[in-house]
Coordinates of C-alpha atoms in Angstrom, one line a residue:
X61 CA -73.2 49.9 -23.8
X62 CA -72.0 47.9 -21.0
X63 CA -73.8 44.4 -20.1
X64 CA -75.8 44.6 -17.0
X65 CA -75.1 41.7 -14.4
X66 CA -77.1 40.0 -12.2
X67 CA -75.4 37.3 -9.5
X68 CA -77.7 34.6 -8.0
X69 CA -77.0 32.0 -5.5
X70 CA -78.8 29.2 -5.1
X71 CA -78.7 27.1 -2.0
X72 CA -80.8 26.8 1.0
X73 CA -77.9 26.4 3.2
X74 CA -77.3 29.8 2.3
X75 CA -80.5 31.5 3.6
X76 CA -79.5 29.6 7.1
X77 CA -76.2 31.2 7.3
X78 CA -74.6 27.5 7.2
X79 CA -72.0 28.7 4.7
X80 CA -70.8 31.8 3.6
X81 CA -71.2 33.1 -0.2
X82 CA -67.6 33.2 -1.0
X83 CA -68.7 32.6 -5.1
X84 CA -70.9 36.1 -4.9
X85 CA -67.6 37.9 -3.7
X86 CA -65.7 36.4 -6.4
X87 CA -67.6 36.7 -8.8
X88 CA -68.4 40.3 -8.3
X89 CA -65.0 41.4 -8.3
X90 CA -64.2 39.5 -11.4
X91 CA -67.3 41.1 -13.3
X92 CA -65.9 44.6 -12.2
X93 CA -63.1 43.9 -14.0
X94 CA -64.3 42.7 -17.1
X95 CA -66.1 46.2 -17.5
X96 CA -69.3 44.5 -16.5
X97 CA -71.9 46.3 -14.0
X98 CA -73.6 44.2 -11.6
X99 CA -76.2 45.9 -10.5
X100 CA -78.7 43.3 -8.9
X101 CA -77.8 40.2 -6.6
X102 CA -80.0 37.3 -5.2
X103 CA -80.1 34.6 -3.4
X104 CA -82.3 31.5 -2.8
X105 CA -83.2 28.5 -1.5
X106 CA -83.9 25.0 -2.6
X107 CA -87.4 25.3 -3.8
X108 CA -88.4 25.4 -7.5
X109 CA -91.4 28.3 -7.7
X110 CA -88.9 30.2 -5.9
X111 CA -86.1 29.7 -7.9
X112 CA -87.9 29.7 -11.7
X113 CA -89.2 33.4 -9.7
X114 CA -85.7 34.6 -9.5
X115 CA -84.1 33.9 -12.7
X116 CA -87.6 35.2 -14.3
X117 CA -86.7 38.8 -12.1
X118 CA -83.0 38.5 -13.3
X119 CA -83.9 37.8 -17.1
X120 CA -86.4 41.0 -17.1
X121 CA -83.6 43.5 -15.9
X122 CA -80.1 42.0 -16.3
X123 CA -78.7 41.2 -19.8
X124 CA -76.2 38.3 -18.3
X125 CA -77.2 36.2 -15.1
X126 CA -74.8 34.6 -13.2
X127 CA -76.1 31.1 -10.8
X128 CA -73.9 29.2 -8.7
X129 CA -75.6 26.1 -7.0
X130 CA -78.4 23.8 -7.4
X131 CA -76.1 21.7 -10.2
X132 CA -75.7 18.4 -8.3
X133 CA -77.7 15.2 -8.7
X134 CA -80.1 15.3 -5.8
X135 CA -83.8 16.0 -5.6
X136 CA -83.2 19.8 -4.3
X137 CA -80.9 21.0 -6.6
X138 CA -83.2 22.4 -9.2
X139 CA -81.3 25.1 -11.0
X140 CA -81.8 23.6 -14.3
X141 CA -85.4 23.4 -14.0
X142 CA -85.7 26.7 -12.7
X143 CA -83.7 27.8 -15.9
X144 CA -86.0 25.5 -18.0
X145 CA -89.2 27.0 -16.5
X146 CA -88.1 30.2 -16.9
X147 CA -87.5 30.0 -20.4
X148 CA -90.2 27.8 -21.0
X149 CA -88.1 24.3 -22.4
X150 CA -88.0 21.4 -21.8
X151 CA -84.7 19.3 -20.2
X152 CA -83.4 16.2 -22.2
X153 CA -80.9 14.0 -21.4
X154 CA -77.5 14.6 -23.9
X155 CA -76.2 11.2 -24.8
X156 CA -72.7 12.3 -25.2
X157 CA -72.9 14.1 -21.6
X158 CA -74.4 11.1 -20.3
X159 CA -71.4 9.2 -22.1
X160 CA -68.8 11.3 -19.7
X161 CA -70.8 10.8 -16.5
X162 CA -70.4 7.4 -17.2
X163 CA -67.0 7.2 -17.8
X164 CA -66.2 9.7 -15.2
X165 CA -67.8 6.9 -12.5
X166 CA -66.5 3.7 -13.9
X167 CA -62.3 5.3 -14.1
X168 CA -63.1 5.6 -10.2
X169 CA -64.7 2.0 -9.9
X170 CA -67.7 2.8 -9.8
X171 CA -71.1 2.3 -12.0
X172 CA -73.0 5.8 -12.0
X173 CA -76.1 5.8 -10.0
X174 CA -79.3 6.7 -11.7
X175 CA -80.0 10.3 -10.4
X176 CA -76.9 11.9 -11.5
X177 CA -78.8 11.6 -15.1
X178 CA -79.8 14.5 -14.7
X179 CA -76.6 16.4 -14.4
X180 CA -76.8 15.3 -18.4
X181 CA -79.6 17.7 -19.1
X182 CA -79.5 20.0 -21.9
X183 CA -82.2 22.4 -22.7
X184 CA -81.9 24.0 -26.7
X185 CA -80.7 27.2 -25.9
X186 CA -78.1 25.7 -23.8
X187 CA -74.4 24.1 -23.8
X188 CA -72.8 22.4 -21.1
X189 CA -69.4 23.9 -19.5
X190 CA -67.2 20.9 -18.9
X191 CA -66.6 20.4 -15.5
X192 CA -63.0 18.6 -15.1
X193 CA -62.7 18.5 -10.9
X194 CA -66.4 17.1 -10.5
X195 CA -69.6 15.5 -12.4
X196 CA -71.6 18.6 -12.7
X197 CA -71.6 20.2 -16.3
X198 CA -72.7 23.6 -16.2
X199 CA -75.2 25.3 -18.7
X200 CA -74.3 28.2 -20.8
X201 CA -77.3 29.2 -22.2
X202 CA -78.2 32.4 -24.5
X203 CA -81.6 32.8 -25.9
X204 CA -83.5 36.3 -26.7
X205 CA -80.5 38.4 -26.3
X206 CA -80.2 37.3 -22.7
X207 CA -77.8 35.0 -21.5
X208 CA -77.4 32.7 -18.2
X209 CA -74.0 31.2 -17.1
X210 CA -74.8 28.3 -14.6
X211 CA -72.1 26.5 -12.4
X212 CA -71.6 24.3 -9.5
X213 CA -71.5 25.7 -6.4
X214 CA -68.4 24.3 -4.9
X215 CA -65.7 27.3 -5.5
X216 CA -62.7 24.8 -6.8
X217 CA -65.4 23.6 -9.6
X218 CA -66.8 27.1 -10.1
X219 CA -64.2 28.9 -10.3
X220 CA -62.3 27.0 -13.0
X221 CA -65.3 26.8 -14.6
X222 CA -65.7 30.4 -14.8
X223 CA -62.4 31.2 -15.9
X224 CA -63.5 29.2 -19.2
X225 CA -66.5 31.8 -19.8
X226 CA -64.5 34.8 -19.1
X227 CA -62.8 35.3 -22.3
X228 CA -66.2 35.4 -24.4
X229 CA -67.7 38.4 -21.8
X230 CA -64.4 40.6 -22.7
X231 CA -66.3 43.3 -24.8
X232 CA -67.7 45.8 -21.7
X233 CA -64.6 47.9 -21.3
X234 CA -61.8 47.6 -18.3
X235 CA -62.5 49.2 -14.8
X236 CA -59.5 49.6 -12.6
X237 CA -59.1 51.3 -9.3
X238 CA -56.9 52.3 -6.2
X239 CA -57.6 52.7 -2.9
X240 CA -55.3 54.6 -1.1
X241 CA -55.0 54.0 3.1
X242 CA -55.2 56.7 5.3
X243 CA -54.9 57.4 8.8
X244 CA -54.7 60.5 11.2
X245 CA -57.5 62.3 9.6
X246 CA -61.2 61.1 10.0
X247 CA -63.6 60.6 7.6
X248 CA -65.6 63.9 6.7
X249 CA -62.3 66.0 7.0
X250 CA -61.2 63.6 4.3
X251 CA -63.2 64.8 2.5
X252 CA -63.7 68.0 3.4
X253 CA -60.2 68.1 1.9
X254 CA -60.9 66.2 -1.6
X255 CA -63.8 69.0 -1.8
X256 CA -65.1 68.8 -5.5
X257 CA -62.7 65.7 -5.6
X258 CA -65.6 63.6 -4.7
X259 CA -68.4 64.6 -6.8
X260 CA -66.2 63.4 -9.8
X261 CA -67.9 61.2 -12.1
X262 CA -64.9 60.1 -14.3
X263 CA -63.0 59.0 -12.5
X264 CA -65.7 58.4 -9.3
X265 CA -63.9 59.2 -5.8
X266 CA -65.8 57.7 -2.5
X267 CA -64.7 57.7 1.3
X268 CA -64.9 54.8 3.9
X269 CA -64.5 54.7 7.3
X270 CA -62.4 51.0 7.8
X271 CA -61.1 49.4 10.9
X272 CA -57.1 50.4 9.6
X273 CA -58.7 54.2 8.7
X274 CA -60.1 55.8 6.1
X275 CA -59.7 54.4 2.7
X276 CA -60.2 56.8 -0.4
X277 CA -61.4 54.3 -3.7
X278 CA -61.0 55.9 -6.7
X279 CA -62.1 54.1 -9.9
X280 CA -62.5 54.7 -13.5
X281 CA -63.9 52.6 -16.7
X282 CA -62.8 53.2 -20.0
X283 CA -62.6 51.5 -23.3
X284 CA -58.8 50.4 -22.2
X285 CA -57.3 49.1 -19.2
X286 CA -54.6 51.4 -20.1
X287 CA -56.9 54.4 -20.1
X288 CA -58.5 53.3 -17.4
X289 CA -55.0 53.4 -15.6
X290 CA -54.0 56.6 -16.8
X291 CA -56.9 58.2 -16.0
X292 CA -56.8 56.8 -11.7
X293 CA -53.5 57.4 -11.6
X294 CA -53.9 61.5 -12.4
X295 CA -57.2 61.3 -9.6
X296 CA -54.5 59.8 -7.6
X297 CA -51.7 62.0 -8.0
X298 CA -54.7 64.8 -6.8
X299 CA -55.3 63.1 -3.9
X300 CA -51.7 62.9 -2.5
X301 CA -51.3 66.4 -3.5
X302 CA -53.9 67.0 -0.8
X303 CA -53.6 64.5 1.9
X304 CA -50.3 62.6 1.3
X305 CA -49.0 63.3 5.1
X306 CA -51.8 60.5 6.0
X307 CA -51.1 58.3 3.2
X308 CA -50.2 54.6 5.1
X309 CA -50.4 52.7 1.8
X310 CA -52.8 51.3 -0.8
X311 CA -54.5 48.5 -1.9
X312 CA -53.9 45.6 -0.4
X313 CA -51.1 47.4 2.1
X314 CA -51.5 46.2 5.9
X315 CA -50.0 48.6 8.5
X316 CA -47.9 45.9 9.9
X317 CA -46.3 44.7 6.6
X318 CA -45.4 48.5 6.0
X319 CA -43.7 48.7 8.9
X320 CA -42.1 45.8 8.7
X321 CA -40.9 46.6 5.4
X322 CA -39.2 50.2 6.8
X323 CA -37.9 48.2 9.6
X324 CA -35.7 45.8 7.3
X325 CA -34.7 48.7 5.0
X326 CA -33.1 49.9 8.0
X327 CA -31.8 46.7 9.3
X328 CA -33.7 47.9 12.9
X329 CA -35.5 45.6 15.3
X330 CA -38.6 46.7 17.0
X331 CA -40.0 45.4 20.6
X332 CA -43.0 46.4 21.7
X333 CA -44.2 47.4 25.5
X334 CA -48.4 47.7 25.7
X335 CA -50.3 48.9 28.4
X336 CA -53.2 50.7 26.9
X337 CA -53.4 48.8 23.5
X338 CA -53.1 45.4 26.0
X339 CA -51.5 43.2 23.6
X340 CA -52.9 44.2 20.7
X341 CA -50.5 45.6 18.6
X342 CA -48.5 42.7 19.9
X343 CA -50.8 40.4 17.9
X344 CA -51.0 42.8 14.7
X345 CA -47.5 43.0 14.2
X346 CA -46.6 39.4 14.9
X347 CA -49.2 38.6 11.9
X348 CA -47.3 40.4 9.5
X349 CA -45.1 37.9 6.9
X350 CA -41.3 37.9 7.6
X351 CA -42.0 39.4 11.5
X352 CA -39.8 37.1 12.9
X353 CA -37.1 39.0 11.2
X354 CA -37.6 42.4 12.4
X355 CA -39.7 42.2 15.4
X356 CA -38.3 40.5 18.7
X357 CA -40.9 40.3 21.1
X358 CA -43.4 42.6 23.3
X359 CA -44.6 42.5 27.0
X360 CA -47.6 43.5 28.3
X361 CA -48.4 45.4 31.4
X362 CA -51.8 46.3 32.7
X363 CA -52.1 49.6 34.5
X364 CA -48.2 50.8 33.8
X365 CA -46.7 53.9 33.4
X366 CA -44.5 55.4 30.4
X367 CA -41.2 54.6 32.6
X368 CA -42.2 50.9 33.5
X369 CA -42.9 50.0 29.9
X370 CA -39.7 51.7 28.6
X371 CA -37.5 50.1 31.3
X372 CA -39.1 46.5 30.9
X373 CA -39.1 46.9 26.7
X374 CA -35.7 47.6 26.5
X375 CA -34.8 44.0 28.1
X376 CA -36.1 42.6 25.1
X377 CA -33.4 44.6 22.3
X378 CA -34.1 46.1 19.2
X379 CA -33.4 49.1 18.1
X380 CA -37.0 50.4 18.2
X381 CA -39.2 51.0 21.0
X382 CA -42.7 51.3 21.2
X383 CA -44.8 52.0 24.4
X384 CA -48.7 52.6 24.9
X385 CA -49.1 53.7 28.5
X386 CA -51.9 53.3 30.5
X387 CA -54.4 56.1 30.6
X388 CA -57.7 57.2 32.6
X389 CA -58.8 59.5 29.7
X390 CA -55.4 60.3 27.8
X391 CA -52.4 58.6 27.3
X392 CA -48.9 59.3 25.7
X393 CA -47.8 57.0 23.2
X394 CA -43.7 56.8 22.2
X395 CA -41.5 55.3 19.3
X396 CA -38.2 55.4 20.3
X397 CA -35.4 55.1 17.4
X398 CA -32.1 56.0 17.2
X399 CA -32.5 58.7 14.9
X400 CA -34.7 60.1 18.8
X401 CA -38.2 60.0 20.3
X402 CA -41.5 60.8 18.7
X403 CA -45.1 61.4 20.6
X404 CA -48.9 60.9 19.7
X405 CA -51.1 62.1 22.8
X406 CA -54.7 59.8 22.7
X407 CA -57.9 60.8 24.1
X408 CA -60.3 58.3 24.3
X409 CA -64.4 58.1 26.4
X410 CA -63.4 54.7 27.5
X411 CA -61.0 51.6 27.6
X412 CA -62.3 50.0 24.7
X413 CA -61.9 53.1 22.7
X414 CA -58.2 53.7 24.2
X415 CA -57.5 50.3 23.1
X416 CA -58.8 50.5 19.4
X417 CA -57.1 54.4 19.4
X418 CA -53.6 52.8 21.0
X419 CA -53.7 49.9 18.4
X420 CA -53.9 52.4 15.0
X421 CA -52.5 55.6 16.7
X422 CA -49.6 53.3 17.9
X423 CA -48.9 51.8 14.5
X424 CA -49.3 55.0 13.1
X425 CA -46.9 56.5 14.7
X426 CA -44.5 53.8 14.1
X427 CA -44.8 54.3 10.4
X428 CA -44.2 58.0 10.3
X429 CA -41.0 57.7 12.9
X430 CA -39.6 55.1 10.4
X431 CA -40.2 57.4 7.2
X432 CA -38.0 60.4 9.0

């Protein structure tokens, strides 16, 4: 059976929106692919009934709880006497911990002040997790069956930190996944398509409606990462069969770096002419790595007509056109290649909505005109 996960951030400064919880994001994702379900997270502040509460909630449902935070040497980082409370210990301080705080101050000049003793704490059930890029040891601690993994809070200390436990969590099985980028259809078609597709449990199939489309996530865990593969890659292969037209990419695919990628295969140049997408494709495009390669420039014309945009695009070369003219409530978007000229009529309740539809349908477009 696979270890149930719990993630809890600790941090006040958390709860206030002051920084975001780039550690729970990382974390997560790294769990999944261990095999490991995290099914609870938390978060909370500074304060020590509140904290011992948390990891007591974690310990009762979660076989392995992750903390991040609370590690340093000050009054309100309390994660080890939450942990200590919780479990009913008591902290002492490690000599040979205490030995490597010290040294770790006096190779930077400095002698070690008396309130980072306590980031020498042990309690029984626990070992420290060396911590080479700061002076906060974390605790690895395993008692009843349960175990807590507790690290700093700064990412460049947790995360190394982390990768150090990750070897010993190996035994929950491999998950692996695809997602698979579509656009031109909407969401409930999508899956009005994948029919019984979606109600798969092995491998699981789920829609979402995204700012670049609708992505199709299909996941599978297994006692192999190379079962695990096979098994998404036939779910895949069903999914193409069904709705490849609107395939755009996977993964971590952006619609500008596939088109930019078609462009160069090509050796073609692309300029750009907006009217009813006002820039923004403009901005998309020239995000993409390598763009300075392929795509030479765009203007930007409010209120202009089909003709206008054409005319003043082809001043700037390239050997591909786009235009997005303006529009009250429809509008006729172009790509223009040598191989001839391709057309996606918008419709759209308002110029916001014109301008979101120009920007995808636009880019859209471009990507199907280059795969002719």
């Amino acid at each position: 059976m696979s270890l149930k996960a719990e993630l809890l951030s600790i941090g006040t400064e958390l709860l206030l929106g002051q920084i975001v919880d780039t550690n729970a994001n990382y974390l997560a994702g790294r769990l999944a692919m261990l095999g490991i379900d995290c099914l609870h997270m938390q978060t909370v502040g500074d304060n020590l009934a509140r904290a011992r509460q948390a990891f007591e909630r974690a310990l009762d449902r979660s076989d392995l709880v992750v903390a991040t935070g609370g590690l340093g040497p000050t009054e309100d980082d309390l994660t080890r006497e939450a942990i200590a409370a919780a479990l009913g210990e008591v902290p002492t301080v490690d000599p040979a911990l205490e030995a490597e705080l010290a040294a770790w101050f006096s190779g930077r000049g400095m002698a070690m002040p008396d309130r980072n003793r306590k980031q020498a704490w042990l309690i029984p059930s626990a070992r420290a997790l060396p911590n080479p890029n700061g002076t906060a040891p974390g605790w690895d601690v395993q008692k009843d069956g349960k175990r807590i993994v507790a690290m700093p809070g700064v990412p460049r200390e947790m995360t190394p930190m982390w990768e150090s436990v990750e070897p010993s969590l190996s035994r929950g099985g491999s998950l692996r996944w695809r997602t698979l980028k579509l656009l031109g259809i909407g969401e409930s078609a999508v899956e009005e398509k994948l029919a019984e597709l979606v109600r798969s449990t092995s491998p699981t199939v789920a829609t979402y409606a995204k700012n670049d489309g609708v992505h199709v996530r299909v996941a599978d865990k297994a006692s192999t990462p190379e079962e695990a593969d096979r098994h998404v890659a036939e779910m895949e292969r069903e999914i193409r069969a069904r709705l490849g037209e609107y395939v755009w990419g996977t993964d971590d695919d952006t619609l500008p770096g596939v088109i930019g990628r078609r462009l160069e295969a090509r050796t073609w140049r692309l300029a750009v002419a907006e009217s009813l997408s006002a820039g923004d494709i403009a901005r998309s495009l020239s995000d993409a790595p390598g763009a300075e390669r392929w795509f030479v420039g765009a203007i930007v014309r409010p209120s202009a007509g089909a003709e206008t945009l054409e005319s003043e695009g082809r001043r700037l070369g390239g050997e591909v056109l786009l235009v997005t003219p303006h529009g009250a409530e429809t509008s006729e978007v172009r790509v223009m290649t040598p191989g001839g000229t391709r057309r996606l009529d918008i419709r759209f309740r308002s110029a916001a909505d014109g301008r979101r539809r120009a920007l995808l349908g636009g880019q859209d477009l471009l990507r199907r005109s280059l795969a002719d």
